[in-house]
Short mmCIF file of C-alpha atoms and ligand atoms in Angstrom, two decimals:
data_model
loop_
_atom_site.label_atom_id
_atom_site.label_comp_id
_atom_site.label_asym_id
_atom_site.label_seq_id
_atom_site.Cartn_x
_atom_site.Cartn_y
_atom_site.Cartn_z
CA UNK A 1 -0.16 -32.74 -15.58
CA UNK A 2 -2.08 -30.55 -13.10
CA UNK A 3 -2.07 -31.91 -9.55
CA UNK A 4 -5.30 -31.28 -7.71
CA UNK A 5 -6.54 -31.31 -4.12
CA UNK A 6 -10.17 -31.20 -3.02
CA UNK A 7 -11.57 -29.66 0.19
CA UNK A 8 -15.09 -30.83 1.03
CA UNK A 9 -16.54 -34.20 0.05
CA UNK A 10 -20.06 -34.12 1.44
CA UNK A 11 -22.90 -34.32 -1.10
CA UNK A 12 -21.42 -32.35 -4.01
CA UNK A 13 -17.63 -32.78 -3.72
CA UNK A 14 -17.67 -36.48 -4.78
CA UNK A 15 -19.35 -35.53 -8.08
CA UNK A 16 -16.53 -33.12 -8.82
CA UNK A 17 -13.94 -35.70 -7.74
CA UNK A 18 -15.43 -38.39 -10.02
CA UNK A 19 -15.25 -36.10 -13.05
CA UNK A 20 -11.80 -34.77 -12.20
CA UNK A 21 -10.49 -38.26 -11.76
CA UNK A 22 -11.55 -39.15 -15.30
CA UNK A 23 -9.50 -36.37 -16.91
CA UNK A 24 -6.20 -37.49 -18.43
CA UNK A 25 -4.47 -34.14 -17.86
CA UNK A 26 -4.87 -34.03 -14.09
CA UNK A 27 -4.00 -36.10 -11.06
CA UNK A 28 -6.04 -36.19 -7.85
CA UNK A 29 -3.50 -35.96 -5.02
CA UNK A 30 -5.46 -35.42 -1.81
CA UNK A 31 -8.94 -34.92 -0.37
CA UNK A 32 -9.83 -33.14 2.89
CA UNK A 33 -13.04 -33.23 4.89
CA UNK A 34 -13.81 -32.62 8.56
CA UNK A 35 -15.89 -35.79 8.57
CA UNK A 36 -13.71 -38.94 8.75
CA UNK A 37 -16.57 -41.16 7.57
CA UNK A 38 -16.73 -39.21 4.29
CA UNK A 39 -12.96 -39.65 3.87
CA UNK A 40 -13.21 -43.38 4.57
CA UNK A 41 -15.85 -43.68 1.84
CA UNK A 42 -13.73 -41.72 -0.67
CA UNK A 43 -10.59 -43.67 0.26
CA UNK A 44 -12.34 -46.88 -0.76
CA UNK A 45 -13.20 -45.35 -4.16
CA UNK A 46 -9.80 -43.69 -4.73
CA UNK A 47 -7.21 -45.78 -2.83
CA UNK A 48 -4.24 -43.93 -4.37
CA UNK A 49 -5.43 -40.55 -3.06
CA UNK A 50 -4.32 -39.13 0.31
CA UNK A 51 -7.08 -38.13 2.74
CA UNK A 52 -6.99 -35.74 5.68
CA UNK A 53 -9.28 -33.93 8.13
CA UNK A 54 -6.95 -30.92 8.05
CA UNK A 55 -7.41 -28.73 4.96
CA UNK A 56 -4.00 -27.05 5.52
CA UNK A 57 -2.43 -30.31 4.42
CA UNK A 58 -3.94 -29.47 1.03
CA UNK A 59 -3.13 -25.76 0.99
CA UNK A 60 0.45 -26.43 2.18
CA UNK A 61 0.99 -29.49 -0.03
CA UNK A 62 4.10 -28.81 -2.15
CA UNK A 63 2.89 -30.90 -5.12
CA UNK A 64 -0.63 -29.51 -5.44
CA UNK A 65 -1.18 -26.87 -8.18
CA UNK A 66 -4.94 -26.37 -7.91
CA UNK A 67 -7.64 -26.82 -5.28
CA UNK A 68 -11.38 -27.48 -5.56
CA UNK A 69 -13.42 -26.14 -2.63
CA UNK A 70 -16.85 -27.78 -2.20
CA UNK A 71 -17.71 -26.83 1.37
CA UNK A 72 -20.72 -24.84 2.69
CA UNK A 73 -20.85 -21.28 1.38
CA UNK A 74 -20.02 -19.71 4.75
CA UNK A 75 -16.53 -21.23 4.52
CA UNK A 76 -15.81 -20.28 0.88
CA UNK A 77 -14.06 -16.99 1.53
CA UNK A 78 -11.70 -18.19 4.25
CA UNK A 79 -10.77 -21.47 2.54
CA UNK A 80 -10.51 -19.73 -0.85
CA UNK A 81 -8.24 -17.06 0.60
CA UNK A 82 -5.91 -19.69 2.08
CA UNK A 83 -5.75 -21.60 -1.21
CA UNK A 84 -4.89 -18.49 -3.22
CA UNK A 85 -2.41 -17.20 -0.66
CA UNK A 86 -0.67 -20.56 -0.89
CA UNK A 87 -0.20 -19.81 -4.61
CA UNK A 88 -2.66 -22.42 -5.91
CA UNK A 89 -5.36 -22.06 -8.57
CA UNK A 90 -8.85 -22.14 -7.08
CA UNK A 91 -12.18 -23.64 -8.11
CA UNK A 92 -14.80 -22.45 -5.65
CA UNK A 93 -18.33 -23.82 -5.54
CA UNK A 94 -21.28 -21.48 -5.94
CA UNK A 95 -22.11 -19.02 -4.52
CA UNK A 96 -18.60 -17.61 -4.60
CA UNK A 97 -18.85 -16.08 -1.10
CA UNK A 98 -21.44 -14.67 1.26
CA UNK A 99 -20.69 -11.04 0.42
CA UNK A 100 -19.51 -9.05 -2.58
CA UNK A 101 -16.68 -7.59 -0.47
CA UNK A 102 -15.30 -11.08 0.15
CA UNK A 103 -15.55 -11.86 -3.57
CA UNK A 104 -13.57 -8.71 -4.38
CA UNK A 105 -10.86 -9.70 -1.91
CA UNK A 106 -10.51 -13.14 -3.51
CA UNK A 107 -10.36 -11.61 -7.00
CA UNK A 108 -7.61 -9.20 -5.83
CA UNK A 109 -5.46 -12.03 -4.44
CA UNK A 110 -5.93 -14.15 -7.58
CA UNK A 111 -5.05 -11.18 -9.84
CA UNK A 112 -2.03 -10.24 -7.78
CA UNK A 113 -0.68 -13.80 -7.97
CA UNK A 114 -1.79 -14.48 -11.52
CA UNK A 115 -3.90 -17.47 -10.44
CA UNK A 116 -7.08 -18.85 -12.01
CA UNK A 117 -10.18 -18.33 -9.89
CA UNK A 118 -13.22 -20.19 -11.18
CA UNK A 119 -16.70 -20.38 -9.66
CA UNK A 120 -18.83 -23.53 -9.98
CA UNK A 121 -21.72 -22.14 -12.01
CA UNK A 122 -22.37 -25.63 -13.35
CA UNK A 123 -25.22 -24.85 -15.71
CA UNK A 124 -22.92 -22.85 -17.99
CA UNK A 125 -21.28 -26.17 -18.79
CA UNK A 126 -24.53 -28.05 -19.46
CA UNK A 127 -25.35 -28.87 -23.08
CA UNK A 128 -29.02 -27.74 -22.91
CA UNK A 129 -27.92 -24.29 -21.72
CA UNK A 130 -25.29 -24.09 -24.44
CA UNK A 131 -27.92 -25.09 -27.02
CA UNK A 132 -30.28 -22.38 -25.73
CA UNK A 133 -27.45 -19.85 -26.03
CA UNK A 134 -26.91 -20.97 -29.64
CA UNK A 135 -30.62 -20.62 -30.41
CA UNK A 136 -30.83 -17.16 -28.82
CA UNK A 137 -27.63 -15.89 -30.47
CA UNK A 138 -28.65 -17.18 -33.91
CA UNK A 139 -31.94 -15.28 -33.69
CA UNK A 140 -34.00 -18.51 -33.90
CA UNK A 141 -36.24 -17.35 -31.05
CA UNK A 142 -36.38 -13.73 -32.24
CA UNK A 143 -36.08 -11.03 -29.60
CA UNK A 144 -36.42 -12.53 -26.14
CA UNK A 145 -39.27 -10.84 -24.29
CA UNK A 146 -39.00 -12.60 -20.95
CA UNK A 147 -37.83 -15.76 -19.16
CA UNK A 148 -39.53 -17.57 -16.30
CA UNK A 149 -37.50 -19.95 -14.09
CA UNK A 150 -38.86 -22.46 -11.55
CA UNK A 151 -36.42 -24.22 -9.26
CA UNK A 152 -38.58 -25.78 -6.56
CA UNK A 153 -38.77 -28.98 -4.52
CA UNK A 154 -39.29 -30.15 -0.95
CA UNK A 155 -36.12 -29.23 1.00
CA UNK A 156 -33.27 -29.52 1.55
CA UNK A 157 -33.64 -26.79 4.21
CA UNK A 158 -30.28 -25.07 4.80
CA UNK A 159 -29.29 -23.60 8.15
CA UNK A 160 -26.71 -21.08 6.95
CA UNK A 161 -28.45 -19.52 3.94
CA UNK A 162 -31.88 -18.79 2.59
CA UNK A 163 -33.40 -20.33 -0.53
CA UNK A 164 -32.27 -17.42 -2.69
CA UNK A 165 -28.57 -17.95 -1.87
CA UNK A 166 -28.99 -21.71 -2.15
CA UNK A 167 -30.86 -22.08 -5.43
CA UNK A 168 -31.00 -18.78 -7.36
CA UNK A 169 -27.24 -18.63 -8.21
CA UNK A 170 -27.97 -21.21 -10.92
CA UNK A 171 -30.66 -19.12 -12.60
CA UNK A 172 -28.86 -15.80 -12.19
CA UNK A 173 -25.61 -17.16 -13.65
CA UNK A 174 -27.54 -18.80 -16.49
CA UNK A 175 -29.48 -15.71 -17.47
CA UNK A 176 -26.38 -13.47 -17.41
CA UNK A 177 -24.59 -15.99 -19.64
CA UNK A 178 -27.52 -16.44 -22.02
CA UNK A 179 -28.24 -12.72 -22.37
CA UNK A 180 -24.57 -11.75 -22.31
CA UNK A 181 -25.70 -9.08 -19.89
CA UNK A 182 -26.59 -8.64 -16.22
CA UNK A 183 -29.81 -7.22 -14.78
CA UNK A 184 -29.97 -3.53 -13.93
CA UNK A 185 -32.70 -3.89 -11.29
CA UNK A 186 -33.97 -6.58 -8.94
CA UNK A 187 -37.00 -6.84 -6.73
CA UNK A 188 -37.93 -9.85 -4.65
CA UNK A 189 -40.46 -11.17 -2.21
CA UNK A 190 -39.84 -14.08 0.09
CA UNK A 191 -41.05 -15.64 3.28
CA UNK A 192 -39.87 -17.87 6.14
CA UNK A 193 -42.60 -20.45 6.63
CA UNK A 194 -40.69 -23.34 8.21
CA UNK A 195 -37.52 -21.84 9.69
CA UNK A 196 -39.35 -18.76 11.01
CA UNK A 197 -37.32 -18.66 14.22
CA UNK A 198 -34.09 -18.60 12.27
CA UNK A 199 -35.38 -15.96 9.83
CA UNK A 200 -34.41 -18.09 6.84
CA UNK A 201 -36.67 -17.65 3.80
CA UNK A 202 -37.77 -20.93 2.23
CA UNK A 203 -39.75 -19.45 -0.68
CA UNK A 204 -38.89 -16.47 -2.88
CA UNK A 205 -39.95 -14.81 -6.11
CA UNK A 206 -37.17 -12.77 -7.69
CA UNK A 207 -37.81 -10.37 -10.59
CA UNK A 208 -34.92 -9.16 -12.72
CA UNK A 209 -35.04 -6.30 -15.19
CA UNK A 210 -32.49 -5.84 -17.95
CA UNK A 211 -31.39 -2.55 -19.54
CA UNK A 212 -33.22 -3.28 -22.79
CA UNK A 213 -36.55 -4.09 -21.10
CA UNK A 214 -36.20 -7.88 -21.01
CA UNK A 215 -37.52 -9.47 -17.85
CA UNK A 216 -36.64 -12.63 -15.95
CA UNK A 217 -38.55 -14.12 -13.08
CA UNK A 218 -37.14 -16.75 -10.73
CA UNK A 219 -39.26 -18.82 -8.38
CA UNK A 220 -37.15 -20.71 -5.83
CA UNK A 221 -38.61 -22.84 -3.07
CA UNK A 222 -37.80 -25.60 -0.58
CA UNK A 223 -41.51 -25.91 0.03
CA UNK A 224 -43.10 -27.45 -3.01
CA UNK A 225 -44.56 -30.93 -3.58
CA UNK A 226 -42.87 -31.31 -7.00
CA UNK A 227 -39.28 -31.14 -8.06
CA UNK A 228 -39.33 -28.68 -10.94
CA UNK A 229 -36.32 -27.36 -12.85
CA UNK A 230 -37.88 -25.46 -15.71
CA UNK A 231 -37.24 -22.30 -17.69
CA UNK A 232 -39.59 -20.85 -20.29
CA UNK A 233 -38.13 -18.44 -22.83
CA UNK A 234 -40.63 -16.34 -24.73
CA UNK A 235 -39.28 -14.80 -27.91
CA UNK A 236 -40.86 -12.76 -30.67
CA UNK A 237 -40.42 -15.65 -33.18
CA UNK A 238 -40.48 -18.81 -31.08
CA UNK A 239 -40.81 -20.03 -27.51
CA UNK A 240 -38.63 -22.54 -25.73
CA UNK A 241 -39.14 -24.69 -22.65
CA UNK A 242 -36.08 -26.11 -20.87
CA UNK A 243 -37.02 -28.91 -18.50
CA UNK A 244 -33.87 -30.15 -16.81
CA UNK A 245 -35.74 -33.05 -15.16
CA UNK A 246 -36.78 -34.58 -18.48
CA UNK A 247 -34.53 -37.47 -19.50
CA UNK A 248 -34.98 -37.26 -23.26
CA UNK A 249 -36.63 -33.94 -24.13
CA UNK A 250 -34.85 -31.31 -22.07
CA UNK A 251 -35.46 -28.62 -24.69
CA UNK A 252 -38.63 -28.11 -26.70
CA UNK A 253 -38.81 -25.25 -29.18
CA UNK A 254 -42.36 -24.17 -30.00
CA UNK A 255 -43.07 -22.39 -33.25
CA UNK A 256 -45.71 -20.37 -31.45
CA UNK A 257 -46.26 -16.67 -31.17
CA UNK A 258 -48.48 -13.70 -31.71
CA UNK A 259 -48.09 -11.16 -34.51
CA UNK A 260 -49.81 -7.84 -34.87
CA UNK A 261 -51.31 -7.38 -38.33
CA UNK A 262 -48.92 -5.05 -40.15
CA UNK A 263 -51.56 -2.68 -41.61
CA UNK A 264 -54.88 -1.54 -40.24
CA UNK A 265 -56.81 1.69 -40.62
CA UNK A 266 -59.38 1.48 -37.88
CA UNK A 267 -59.37 -0.01 -34.41
CA UNK A 268 -62.02 -2.47 -35.63
CA UNK A 269 -59.54 -3.91 -38.13
CA UNK A 270 -56.82 -4.35 -35.49
CA UNK A 271 -56.14 -8.06 -35.12
CA UNK A 272 -53.64 -10.30 -33.43
CA UNK A 273 -52.50 -13.26 -35.51
CA UNK A 274 -51.75 -16.35 -33.43
CA UNK A 275 -49.18 -18.77 -34.79
CA UNK A 276 -49.01 -22.40 -33.69
CA UNK A 277 -46.62 -24.54 -35.67
CA UNK A 278 -44.30 -27.47 -35.07
CA UNK A 279 -42.51 -28.42 -31.88
CA UNK A 280 -38.80 -29.09 -32.36
CA UNK A 281 -36.70 -31.16 -29.94
CA UNK A 282 -33.00 -30.46 -30.55
CA UNK A 283 -30.40 -33.19 -30.21
CA UNK A 284 -28.14 -32.57 -27.22
CA UNK A 285 -24.62 -33.66 -26.39
CA UNK A 286 -24.77 -36.07 -23.42
CA UNK A 287 -21.41 -35.15 -21.82
CA UNK A 288 -21.82 -34.68 -18.07
CA UNK A 289 -21.71 -30.91 -17.33
CA UNK A 290 -19.28 -31.45 -14.45
CA UNK A 291 -16.82 -33.14 -16.80
CA UNK A 292 -16.95 -30.12 -19.11
CA UNK A 293 -16.66 -27.83 -16.07
CA UNK A 294 -13.62 -29.61 -14.58
CA UNK A 295 -11.95 -29.88 -17.97
CA UNK A 296 -12.50 -26.13 -18.52
CA UNK A 297 -10.79 -25.37 -15.19
CA UNK A 298 -7.75 -27.44 -16.21
CA UNK A 299 -7.70 -25.84 -19.69
CA UNK A 300 -7.73 -22.36 -18.13
CA UNK A 301 -4.84 -23.27 -15.82
CA UNK A 302 -2.87 -24.58 -18.78
CA UNK A 303 -3.62 -21.40 -20.76
CA UNK A 304 -5.81 -23.11 -23.38
CA UNK A 305 -9.03 -21.29 -22.50
CA UNK A 306 -10.44 -18.22 -20.75
CA UNK A 307 -12.75 -18.81 -17.80
CA UNK A 308 -16.46 -18.68 -18.54
CA UNK A 309 -17.36 -18.41 -14.84
CA UNK A 310 -14.48 -16.40 -13.40
CA UNK A 311 -14.31 -14.67 -10.04
CA UNK A 312 -15.72 -11.54 -11.69
CA UNK A 313 -18.75 -13.48 -12.96
CA UNK A 314 -19.16 -15.02 -9.49
CA UNK A 315 -19.03 -11.53 -7.96
CA UNK A 316 -21.83 -10.25 -10.23
CA UNK A 317 -24.04 -13.19 -9.19
CA UNK A 318 -23.37 -12.41 -5.51
CA UNK A 319 -24.21 -8.74 -6.11
CA UNK A 320 -27.61 -9.76 -7.52
CA UNK A 321 -28.18 -12.13 -4.56
CA UNK A 322 -27.33 -9.41 -2.04
CA UNK A 323 -29.69 -6.89 -3.62
CA UNK A 324 -32.46 -9.49 -4.00
CA UNK A 325 -32.25 -10.22 -0.26
CA UNK A 326 -32.19 -6.50 0.54
CA UNK A 327 -35.35 -6.14 -1.55
CA UNK A 328 -36.99 -9.00 0.40
CA UNK A 329 -36.19 -7.19 3.66
CA UNK A 330 -37.70 -4.02 2.19
CA UNK A 331 -40.97 -5.70 1.12
CA UNK A 332 -40.08 -6.02 -2.54
CA UNK A 333 -38.62 -2.56 -3.09
CA UNK A 334 -36.83 -2.48 -6.49
CA UNK A 335 -33.05 -2.21 -6.05
CA UNK A 336 -30.70 -0.85 -8.73
CA UNK A 337 -27.69 -2.96 -9.56
CA UNK A 338 -24.31 -1.40 -10.28
CA UNK A 339 -21.41 -3.71 -11.09
CA UNK A 340 -17.67 -3.28 -10.65
CA UNK A 341 -15.94 -2.20 -13.87
N1 LIG B 401 -22.88 -26.49 -8.61
C1 LIG B 401 -23.92 -27.18 -8.17
O1 LIG B 401 -24.81 -27.56 -8.91
C2 LIG B 401 -23.99 -27.51 -6.70
C3 LIG B 401 -24.87 -28.49 -6.23
C4 LIG B 401 -24.87 -28.77 -4.86
C5 LIG B 401 -24.04 -28.08 -4.00
N2 LIG B 401 -23.21 -27.11 -4.52
C6 LIG B 401 -22.33 -26.34 -3.65
O2 LIG B 401 -21.33 -27.20 -3.11
C7 LIG B 401 -20.96 -26.76 -1.82
C8 LIG B 401 -21.10 -27.94 -0.83
O3 LIG B 401 -22.44 -28.33 -0.80
P1 LIG B 401 -22.85 -29.78 -0.27
O4 LIG B 401 -24.28 -29.91 -0.56
O5 LIG B 401 -21.89 -30.79 -0.76
O6 LIG B 401 -22.64 -29.59 1.30
P2 LIG B 401 -22.39 -30.75 2.38
O7 LIG B 401 -22.70 -30.13 3.69
O8 LIG B 401 -23.07 -32.01 1.98
O9 LIG B 401 -20.83 -31.03 2.28
C9 LIG B 401 -19.87 -30.09 2.68
C10 LIG B 401 -18.67 -30.86 3.23
O10 LIG B 401 -17.65 -29.91 3.52
C11 LIG B 401 -16.98 -30.37 4.68
N3 LIG B 401 -16.26 -29.24 5.29
C12 LIG B 401 -16.76 -28.11 5.84
N4 LIG B 401 -15.76 -27.32 6.28
C13 LIG B 401 -14.60 -27.95 5.98
C14 LIG B 401 -13.22 -27.66 6.19
N5 LIG B 401 -12.82 -26.53 6.78
N6 LIG B 401 -12.30 -28.55 5.78
C15 LIG B 401 -12.67 -29.70 5.18
N7 LIG B 401 -13.97 -30.04 4.97
C16 LIG B 401 -14.91 -29.17 5.35
C17 LIG B 401 -18.08 -30.93 5.57
O11 LIG B 401 -17.56 -31.84 6.52
C18 LIG B 401 -18.98 -31.61 4.54
O12 LIG B 401 -18.67 -32.98 4.37
C19 LIG B 401 -21.87 -25.57 -1.49
O13 LIG B 401 -21.20 -24.40 -1.81
C20 LIG B 401 -23.04 -25.75 -2.43
O14 LIG B 401 -23.67 -24.53 -2.78
C21 LIG B 401 -23.16 -26.85 -5.82
#
């Protein structure tokens, strides 16, 4: 039985707590938040769980084996460091930290103490994303040419991070997982329309280039009339649209494409052959991604599994975010990405 503590129960923490609480192999011991009203709310839902406004009561708790940190990103490094230094396994929400140097420090402490360090890249635990991975790996879509992500809605405007740090970790972690590779170059453009005085970009367009020529484009915005969570994958055989907002048809596979006629002698004979066949809607497992995510963390602690979103994966995402923001500051200048070995 793994005994767990949680630091941070604002908007996101309670979702993690609900899924943790349903797992038979773990016990929720204590929850910390600076806001007493949040603790009062959680205490009504989980009367057997201790609550505190002092997170050191979690890090110093003798019975707690593992800690979930779901606080704002600016606090991730310091809270994460304290958890690991107290000898406890750590699940840290995304993005892992606000700099790659801080990520490296956390990885070093976890390695030194042989502790699990997992980052909350939730989409890796979502059944549509796993289905897309299956379809890509099986060759069903052919060679992937490019992917286009849209993650836009109105708000919520953050005060401590721009829209790239807030929203793009999902798409960057997803594309690295799906391609089994990380981008070699990033360029980005972004603008501060609303929080101009604070210099916080609310809209950004991030372009990623992979070593084999594949491209990914990510549009993130807090300034859009529609909530859109969509990714379009264009392959040489088929095309796929992932709409995370759709209740029943999250993935649609289109048997559509363009072929070049194999033989032609003159330019006049050159023809493109357009294919437009059936649309296939795969059946998806309905398990809540956070349940899979929490269960994976416990499995890794108990030695049954290897982390899919480890500290090293979290670091690579932060490296892409850092370079994307550097590119924004340099008017879209392409930035090379070099990862730690
Ligand atoms: N994986 C996902 O899909 C996903 C979705 C939403 C948010 N998140 C991540 O979850 C984290 C929290 O986001 P949120 O939207 O819940 O923020 P939030 O502001 O709603 O909640 C954060 C909570 O942390 C508490 N807190 C801050 N410092 C603390 C400390 N030292 N000790 C105890 N409590 C402390 C605050 O009082 C607050 O209640 C962020 O890293 C965010 O990126 C992840």
